Amino acid sequence: MKVLITGSHGQVGHCLVERLNKREDIDVVAYDRDVLDITNKEQVQAVIAELMPNVIINAAAHTAVDKAESDVEPSFAINRDGPMNLAMAAESVGALLLHISTDYVFDGSKTEPYSESDTTGPQGVYGKSKLAGELAVQEHCSKYAILRTAWVFGEHGNNFVKTMLRLGADRPELGIIGDQFGGPTYAGDIADALITMMDKFAVADNDLSGVYHYSGAPHVSWYEFAKEIFFAADKYSVLKSTPLVNEITADQYPLPAPRPANSRLNCSKIESVFGIVPSDWKLALNNIAEYK
């Protein structure tokens, strides 16, 4: 099986490459945007026509949420046009397209975890561009899976865990938002989920195409997540001393882009179809020494 990974230098892309390179039954082709610009329709079509991959995993995205509010055109180019180009090219060669999306497609006003069938309503440019990418994949590709996830972290790339460790090393006290809730999700677990889905698609008797939710458990606030990060940092002696963490509201820390107050995702569908359970993010913090 030949698998093309886009966005190979990102958090999830890096993990995908590491895992798939260990499999003898997989021929991995991994490109970042310095080699394959997914916003370039002609280049995407030419590369995929030459490679003839069985599976395309799109881990490329414009994820700078606040910057997206002013960089509207680049956000939509990467998050909408890129997936559309990949979907059209995948369809032309009969490839499966696995595409990563986000909790930001919801407005966060629901009190319960979001299911795949819930009405979307992104608040900011990032969420709007990612939703447009989802719709493009569904319109142009007949064999696909869209994986919505949230609060991604890992050893590679920039994320909340690394930010906390950096700030915690310099400051004795931090104020962290306590009224936004979600499921932290380990990038390695997302990669594992995508690989499981890919393998199941290869042998499934029926069409598994659709939207799936995958994130971590238990659900927590950013404040609670930060407390667990520093608990792990103290346990494994990652920092000389851990800071005092104070709980604040989102109103006390205004940002250019609005964030959903509720980013909790209902992951029962992916468990029932693929047997994939939520990411154990607390377990993933046991290797926190590798996040620096």
Coordinates of C-alpha atoms in Angstrom, one line a residue:
M1 CA 0.0 0.0 0.0
K2 CA 1.3 3.4 -0.9
V3 CA 0.5 6.3 1.5
L4 CA 1.0 10.0 0.8
I5 CA 1.3 12.2 3.9
T6 CA 0.9 16.0 3.5
G7 CA 2.0 18.3 6.2
S8 CA 4.7 15.8 7.3
H9 CA 6.5 18.3 9.5
G10 CA 3.5 19.1 11.7
Q11 CA 2.6 17.5 15.0
V12 CA 0.4 14.7 13.6
G13 CA 2.3 14.4 10.3
H14 CA 5.6 13.8 12.1
C15 CA 4.0 11.0 14.2
L16 CA 2.4 9.4 11.1
V17 CA 5.8 9.3 9.3
E18 CA 7.4 7.7 12.3
R19 CA 4.8 5.0 12.7
L20 CA 4.2 4.2 9.1
N21 CA 7.9 4.0 8.3
K22 CA 8.1 1.0 10.7
R23 CA 5.6 -1.0 8.6
E24 CA 7.0 -3.2 5.9
D25 CA 3.6 -3.3 4.1
I26 CA 3.5 0.5 3.6
D27 CA 5.3 2.6 1.1
V28 CA 5.4 6.0 2.7
V29 CA 5.8 9.3 0.7
A30 CA 5.9 12.3 3.1
Y31 CA 5.8 15.8 1.9
D32 CA 5.7 19.2 3.6
R33 CA 4.7 22.4 1.9
D34 CA 8.3 23.1 0.8
V35 CA 7.9 20.1 -1.5
L36 CA 4.2 19.9 -2.1
D37 CA 2.1 23.1 -2.0
I38 CA -1.5 21.7 -1.6
T39 CA -2.9 25.1 -2.6
N40 CA -1.4 24.6 -6.0
K41 CA -4.0 22.6 -7.9
E42 CA -1.9 21.7 -10.9
Q43 CA 1.0 20.6 -8.7
V44 CA -1.2 18.4 -6.5
Q45 CA -2.8 16.8 -9.6
A46 CA 0.6 16.1 -11.2
V47 CA 2.2 14.7 -8.0
I48 CA -0.7 12.4 -7.2
A49 CA -1.1 11.2 -10.8
E50 CA 2.6 10.2 -10.8
L51 CA 2.6 8.6 -7.3
M52 CA -0.8 6.9 -7.6
P53 CA -1.2 6.5 -3.8
N54 CA -3.8 4.2 -2.3
V55 CA -4.2 6.6 0.6
I56 CA -3.7 10.3 1.1
I57 CA -3.5 11.6 4.7
N58 CA -3.8 15.4 4.9
A59 CA -2.1 16.6 8.0
A60 CA -1.4 20.1 6.5
A61 CA -3.2 23.1 7.9
H62 CA -3.0 26.8 8.7
T63 CA -3.4 26.4 12.5
A64 CA -2.4 29.9 13.7
V65 CA -5.8 30.7 15.1
D66 CA -5.3 34.3 16.0
K67 CA -3.2 35.2 13.0
A68 CA -5.9 33.8 10.8
E69 CA -8.2 36.7 11.7
S70 CA -5.9 39.0 9.7
D71 CA -4.5 36.4 7.3
V72 CA -7.9 35.4 5.9
E73 CA -6.7 34.5 2.3
P74 CA -3.8 32.2 3.4
S75 CA -6.1 30.5 5.9
F76 CA -8.7 29.7 3.3
A77 CA -6.1 28.8 0.7
I78 CA -4.6 26.1 2.9
N79 CA -7.6 25.0 4.9
R80 CA -10.2 25.0 2.1
D81 CA -8.5 25.1 -1.3
G82 CA -5.8 22.6 -0.2
P83 CA -8.3 19.9 0.9
M84 CA -10.4 20.5 -2.2
N85 CA -7.3 20.0 -4.5
L86 CA -6.4 16.8 -2.6
A87 CA -10.0 15.5 -2.8
M88 CA -10.2 16.0 -6.5
A89 CA -6.9 14.4 -7.1
A90 CA -7.7 11.5 -4.8
E91 CA -11.0 10.9 -6.7
S92 CA -9.1 10.9 -10.0
V93 CA -6.9 8.0 -8.8
G94 CA -9.4 6.2 -6.6
A95 CA -7.5 6.9 -3.4
L96 CA -8.9 7.2 0.1
L97 CA -8.5 10.6 1.6
L98 CA -8.2 11.0 5.4
H99 CA -8.5 14.7 6.4
I100 CA -7.9 16.3 9.9
S101 CA -10.4 18.9 11.0
T102 CA -11.1 20.7 14.3
D103 CA -13.5 21.4 17.1
Y104 CA -13.5 25.1 16.0
V105 CA -16.2 24.2 13.4
F106 CA -18.7 24.5 16.4
D107 CA -19.6 27.7 18.2
G108 CA -19.2 26.1 21.6
S109 CA -22.6 27.1 23.0
K110 CA -23.8 23.5 23.5
T111 CA -23.8 22.2 27.0
E112 CA -23.1 18.6 26.1
P113 CA -20.2 17.1 24.0
Y114 CA -20.6 17.7 20.3
S115 CA -21.7 14.8 18.0
E116 CA -20.9 14.6 14.3
S117 CA -24.5 15.4 13.4
D118 CA -24.6 18.6 15.4
T119 CA -25.1 21.9 13.6
T120 CA -21.8 23.7 12.9
G121 CA -21.3 27.4 13.5
P122 CA -17.6 28.5 13.5
Q123 CA -16.9 31.8 15.1
G124 CA -13.6 32.8 13.7
V125 CA -11.7 32.6 10.4
Y126 CA -9.8 29.5 11.3
G127 CA -13.0 27.5 12.1
K128 CA -14.7 28.9 9.0
S129 CA -11.8 27.9 6.8
K130 CA -11.6 24.4 8.3
L131 CA -15.4 23.9 7.8
A132 CA -15.1 25.0 4.2
G133 CA -12.3 22.3 3.8
E134 CA -14.6 19.7 5.2
L135 CA -17.3 20.6 2.8
A136 CA -14.9 20.5 -0.1
V137 CA -13.7 17.0 0.8
Q138 CA -17.2 15.7 1.0
E139 CA -18.2 17.4 -2.3
H140 CA -15.2 16.2 -4.4
C141 CA -14.2 12.8 -3.0
S142 CA -16.3 9.7 -2.6
K143 CA -14.0 7.7 -0.3
Y144 CA -13.0 9.8 2.6
A145 CA -12.9 10.3 6.4
I146 CA -12.8 13.6 8.1
L147 CA -11.4 13.4 11.6
R148 CA -12.3 16.3 13.9
T149 CA -10.0 16.6 16.9
A150 CA -9.1 19.2 19.6
W151 CA -6.4 20.6 21.8
V152 CA -3.6 18.7 20.0
F153 CA -0.2 18.3 21.8
G154 CA 2.9 16.2 21.4
E155 CA 6.7 16.2 21.5
H156 CA 7.0 17.7 18.0
G157 CA 5.9 21.2 17.0
N158 CA 4.2 24.0 19.0
N159 CA 1.4 23.3 21.5
F160 CA -0.1 24.1 24.9
V161 CA 2.2 21.7 26.8
K162 CA 5.3 23.3 25.5
T163 CA 4.0 26.8 26.1
M164 CA 3.3 25.9 29.7
L165 CA 6.7 24.4 30.2
R166 CA 8.4 27.5 28.7
L167 CA 6.3 29.9 30.7
G168 CA 6.6 27.8 33.9
A169 CA 10.4 27.9 33.6
D170 CA 10.4 31.7 33.6
R171 CA 7.5 32.7 35.8
P172 CA 6.5 31.9 39.4
E173 CA 2.8 32.4 38.8
L174 CA 0.5 31.9 35.8
G175 CA -3.2 32.7 35.0
I176 CA -4.9 30.0 32.9
I177 CA -8.4 30.1 31.5
G178 CA -10.8 27.9 33.5
D179 CA -14.1 28.4 31.6
Q180 CA -13.3 26.8 28.3
F181 CA -13.5 23.0 28.2
G182 CA -12.3 20.3 25.9
G183 CA -10.4 17.0 25.5
P184 CA -6.6 17.3 25.2
T185 CA -5.4 15.0 22.4
Y186 CA -2.0 13.4 22.0
A187 CA -0.7 13.8 18.4
G188 CA 0.6 10.2 18.5
D189 CA -2.8 8.9 19.3
I190 CA -4.3 10.9 16.4
A191 CA -1.7 9.3 14.1
D192 CA -2.6 5.8 15.5
A193 CA -6.3 6.5 15.0
L194 CA -5.8 7.5 11.4
I195 CA -3.7 4.4 10.7
T196 CA -6.4 2.2 12.3
M197 CA -9.0 3.9 10.1
M198 CA -6.9 3.4 7.0
D199 CA -6.4 -0.3 7.7
K200 CA -10.2 -0.7 8.4
F201 CA -11.1 1.0 5.1
A202 CA -8.8 -1.4 3.2
V203 CA -10.7 -4.5 4.3
A204 CA -14.2 -3.1 5.0
D205 CA -17.1 -4.6 3.1
N206 CA -19.1 -1.4 3.3
D207 CA -18.5 2.3 2.8
L208 CA -17.1 3.9 6.0
S209 CA -16.9 7.5 4.5
G210 CA -18.0 10.3 6.8
V211 CA -17.1 12.6 9.6
Y212 CA -15.7 11.3 12.9
H213 CA -14.8 12.9 16.2
Y214 CA -11.6 11.9 18.1
S215 CA -10.2 13.6 21.1
G216 CA -8.9 12.9 24.6
A217 CA -10.5 12.0 27.9
P218 CA -11.3 13.1 30.5
H219 CA -12.6 16.5 29.5
V220 CA -11.0 19.4 31.4
S221 CA -10.6 23.1 31.3
W222 CA -7.3 24.7 30.2
Y223 CA -6.7 25.5 33.8
E224 CA -7.1 21.8 34.8
F225 CA -5.0 20.7 31.9
A226 CA -2.2 23.1 33.0
K227 CA -2.4 21.8 36.5
E228 CA -1.9 18.2 35.2
I229 CA 1.0 19.4 33.0
F230 CA 2.9 20.9 36.0
F231 CA 2.0 17.8 38.1
A232 CA 3.8 15.7 35.5
A233 CA 6.6 18.2 35.2
D234 CA 7.2 18.1 39.0
K235 CA 6.9 14.3 39.0
Y236 CA 9.6 13.8 36.4
S237 CA 11.7 16.8 37.5
V238 CA 11.4 18.6 34.2
L239 CA 11.4 22.1 35.8
K240 CA 13.5 23.4 38.6
S241 CA 10.3 24.6 40.3
T242 CA 6.7 24.6 39.1
P243 CA 4.7 27.8 39.1
L244 CA 1.5 28.7 41.0
V245 CA -1.4 28.3 38.6
N246 CA -4.4 30.6 39.0
E247 CA -7.8 30.2 37.4
I248 CA -9.0 33.1 35.2
T249 CA -11.9 33.6 32.8
A250 CA -11.6 33.9 29.0
D251 CA -12.8 37.6 29.4
Q252 CA -9.7 38.3 31.5
Y253 CA -7.5 37.1 28.6
P254 CA -8.9 38.5 25.4
L255 CA -7.5 37.2 22.1
P256 CA -8.0 38.2 18.5
A257 CA -9.9 35.0 17.6
P258 CA -12.9 33.7 19.6
R259 CA -12.6 30.2 21.2
P260 CA -15.4 27.8 21.7
A261 CA -16.3 27.6 25.4
N262 CA -17.2 24.0 24.9
S263 CA -14.8 22.0 22.7
R264 CA -15.8 18.6 24.1
L265 CA -16.4 16.0 21.4
N266 CA -18.5 12.9 21.6
C267 CA -16.3 10.1 20.3
S268 CA -18.8 7.3 20.5
K269 CA -19.1 7.0 16.7
I270 CA -15.5 6.3 16.0
E271 CA -15.4 3.8 18.8
S272 CA -18.4 1.9 17.4
V273 CA -17.2 1.9 13.8
F274 CA -13.4 1.5 14.2
G275 CA -13.0 0.4 17.9
I276 CA -10.9 3.5 18.6
V277 CA -11.1 4.8 22.2
P278 CA -10.4 8.4 23.3
S279 CA -6.8 9.6 23.7
D280 CA -5.4 9.0 27.2
W281 CA -3.8 12.4 27.5
K282 CA -2.7 11.9 31.1
L283 CA -0.7 8.8 30.0
A284 CA 0.9 10.8 27.2
L285 CA 2.2 13.4 29.8
N286 CA 4.4 10.6 31.3
N287 CA 7.0 11.4 28.7
I288 CA 6.9 15.1 29.4
A289 CA 10.7 15.3 29.6
E290 CA 10.7 14.9 25.8
Y291 CA 8.5 18.0 25.2
K292 CA 11.2 20.6 26.0

